[in-house]
mmCIF file of C-alpha atoms in Angstrom:
data_model
loop_
_atom_site.group_PDB
_atom_site.id
_atom_site.type_symbol
_atom_site.label_atom_id
_atom_site.label_comp_id
_atom_site.label_asym_id
_atom_site.label_seq_id
_atom_site.Cartn_x
_atom_site.Cartn_y
_atom_site.Cartn_z
ATOM 1 C CA UNK A 250 -39.798 -38.987 16.048
ATOM 2 C CA UNK A 251 -39.621 -41.143 12.979
ATOM 3 C CA UNK A 252 -40.389 -38.095 10.879
ATOM 4 C CA UNK A 253 -37.404 -36.213 12.254
ATOM 5 C CA UNK A 254 -35.062 -39.126 11.490
ATOM 6 C CA UNK A 255 -36.345 -39.387 7.952
ATOM 7 C CA UNK A 256 -35.703 -35.680 7.437
ATOM 8 C CA UNK A 257 -32.223 -36.097 8.871
ATOM 9 C CA UNK A 258 -31.304 -39.004 6.608
ATOM 10 C CA UNK A 259 -32.644 -37.478 3.426
ATOM 11 C CA UNK A 260 -36.212 -38.743 3.565
ATOM 12 C CA UNK A 261 -37.735 -35.276 3.578
ATOM 13 C CA UNK A 262 -37.004 -32.092 1.715
ATOM 14 C CA UNK A 263 -33.968 -30.295 3.073
ATOM 15 C CA UNK A 264 -34.614 -26.815 4.371
ATOM 16 C CA UNK A 265 -32.607 -24.130 2.658
ATOM 17 C CA UNK A 266 -31.351 -21.237 4.622
ATOM 18 C CA UNK A 267 -31.537 -18.071 2.558
ATOM 19 C CA UNK A 268 -29.044 -15.405 3.570
ATOM 20 C CA UNK A 269 -30.560 -12.144 4.691
ATOM 21 C CA UNK A 270 -29.853 -9.276 2.275
ATOM 22 C CA UNK A 271 -27.429 -6.669 3.595
ATOM 23 C CA UNK A 272 -28.803 -3.513 5.159
ATOM 24 C CA UNK A 273 -27.667 -0.987 2.542
ATOM 25 C CA UNK A 274 -28.614 2.049 4.616
ATOM 26 C CA UNK A 275 -26.488 0.844 7.535
ATOM 27 C CA UNK A 276 -23.528 0.144 5.243
ATOM 28 C CA UNK A 277 -23.736 3.628 3.696
ATOM 29 C CA UNK A 278 -23.990 5.223 7.109
ATOM 30 C CA UNK A 279 -20.886 3.354 8.279
ATOM 31 C CA UNK A 280 -18.924 4.510 5.229
ATOM 32 C CA UNK A 281 -19.777 8.193 5.554
ATOM 33 C CA UNK A 282 -17.505 10.039 7.953
ATOM 34 C CA UNK A 283 -19.174 11.996 10.696
ATOM 35 C CA UNK A 284 -18.672 15.728 11.091
ATOM 36 C CA UNK A 285 -16.452 15.135 14.124
ATOM 37 C CA UNK A 286 -14.234 12.653 12.326
ATOM 38 C CA UNK A 287 -13.914 15.032 9.362
ATOM 39 C CA UNK A 288 -12.841 17.843 11.655
ATOM 40 C CA UNK A 289 -10.351 15.577 13.405
ATOM 41 C CA UNK A 290 -8.977 14.446 10.040
ATOM 42 C CA UNK A 291 -8.585 18.035 8.818
ATOM 43 C CA UNK A 292 -6.879 19.047 12.076
ATOM 44 C CA UNK A 293 -4.455 16.138 11.691
ATOM 45 C CA UNK A 294 -3.700 17.118 8.081
ATOM 46 C CA UNK A 295 -2.992 20.699 9.135
ATOM 47 C CA UNK A 296 -0.679 19.460 11.890
ATOM 48 C CA UNK A 297 1.231 17.255 9.446
ATOM 49 C CA UNK A 298 1.490 20.089 6.904
ATOM 50 C CA UNK A 299 2.832 22.414 9.600
ATOM 51 C CA UNK A 300 5.493 19.900 10.654
ATOM 52 C CA UNK A 301 6.523 19.437 7.003
ATOM 53 C CA UNK A 302 6.773 23.205 6.538
ATOM 54 C CA UNK A 303 8.958 23.491 9.644
ATOM 55 C CA UNK A 304 11.227 20.595 8.625
ATOM 56 C CA UNK A 305 11.592 21.622 4.975
ATOM 57 C CA UNK A 306 13.990 24.533 5.007
ATOM 58 C CA UNK A 307 14.861 26.140 1.646
ATOM 59 C CA UNK A 308 18.307 24.510 1.796
ATOM 60 C CA UNK A 309 16.768 21.092 2.331
ATOM 61 C CA UNK A 310 14.301 21.599 -0.521
ATOM 62 C CA UNK A 311 17.202 22.512 -2.837
ATOM 63 C CA UNK A 312 19.209 19.486 -1.713
ATOM 64 C CA UNK A 313 16.279 17.161 -2.411
ATOM 65 C CA UNK A 314 15.673 18.820 -5.801
ATOM 66 C CA UNK A 315 19.319 18.247 -6.804
ATOM 67 C CA UNK A 316 19.251 14.658 -5.579
ATOM 68 C CA UNK A 317 16.156 13.998 -7.688
ATOM 69 C CA UNK A 318 17.889 15.480 -10.748
ATOM 70 C CA UNK A 319 20.865 13.163 -10.225
ATOM 71 C CA UNK A 320 18.525 10.197 -9.781
ATOM 72 C CA UNK A 321 16.689 11.008 -13.025
ATOM 73 C CA UNK A 322 19.980 11.384 -14.926
ATOM 74 C CA UNK A 323 21.262 8.036 -13.659
ATOM 75 C CA UNK A 324 17.967 6.384 -14.471
ATOM 76 C CA UNK A 325 18.113 7.643 -18.067
ATOM 77 C CA UNK A 326 21.569 6.103 -18.495
ATOM 78 C CA UNK A 327 20.272 2.715 -17.379
ATOM 79 C CA UNK A 328 17.168 3.018 -19.584
ATOM 80 C CA UNK A 329 19.380 2.911 -22.675
ATOM 81 C CA UNK A 330 20.905 -0.452 -21.704
ATOM 82 C CA UNK A 331 19.420 -3.695 -22.948
ATOM 83 C CA UNK A 332 18.379 -6.396 -20.464
ATOM 84 C CA UNK A 333 21.594 -8.409 -20.818
ATOM 85 C CA UNK A 334 23.812 -5.399 -20.081
ATOM 86 C CA UNK A 335 21.598 -4.429 -17.135
ATOM 87 C CA UNK A 336 22.072 -7.932 -15.674
ATOM 88 C CA UNK A 337 25.841 -7.732 -16.187
ATOM 89 C CA UNK A 338 26.000 -4.304 -14.553
ATOM 90 C CA UNK A 339 23.904 -5.543 -11.633
ATOM 91 C CA UNK A 340 26.189 -8.569 -11.147
ATOM 92 C CA UNK A 341 29.279 -6.349 -11.284
ATOM 93 C CA UNK A 342 27.794 -3.972 -8.702
ATOM 94 C CA UNK A 343 26.977 -6.854 -6.345
ATOM 95 C CA UNK A 344 30.489 -8.304 -6.672
ATOM 96 C CA UNK A 345 32.025 -4.887 -6.001
ATOM 97 C CA UNK A 346 29.852 -4.347 -2.932
ATOM 98 C CA UNK A 347 30.684 -7.799 -1.590
ATOM 99 C CA UNK A 348 34.415 -7.148 -2.007
ATOM 100 C CA UNK A 349 34.097 -3.835 -0.133
ATOM 101 C CA UNK A 350 32.221 -5.555 2.706
ATOM 102 C CA UNK A 351 34.885 -8.267 2.930
ATOM 103 C CA UNK A 352 37.680 -5.665 3.071
ATOM 104 C CA UNK A 353 36.026 -3.811 5.986
#
């Protein structure tokens, strides 16, 4: 009994617990998708692609294309401004929006 107390209070050498190395094979196996999960994933991707194809009519594609062109053009205008003018423009836009909200 005295020996156990001396170990507890620092009289003996402390036992070190060494962590067990990870099981690499098990980790690799967990990362690799199974054939069933791959098939399920591919089926889900095909379903999503089909729903996108149904929702994206030619008119909608053209509308989105034009909207992106407008967005790029507006972005180029702002790219030419220096930081101070960007801050001023931002403040002006916020004030204008707040006035519109107050009027409604």
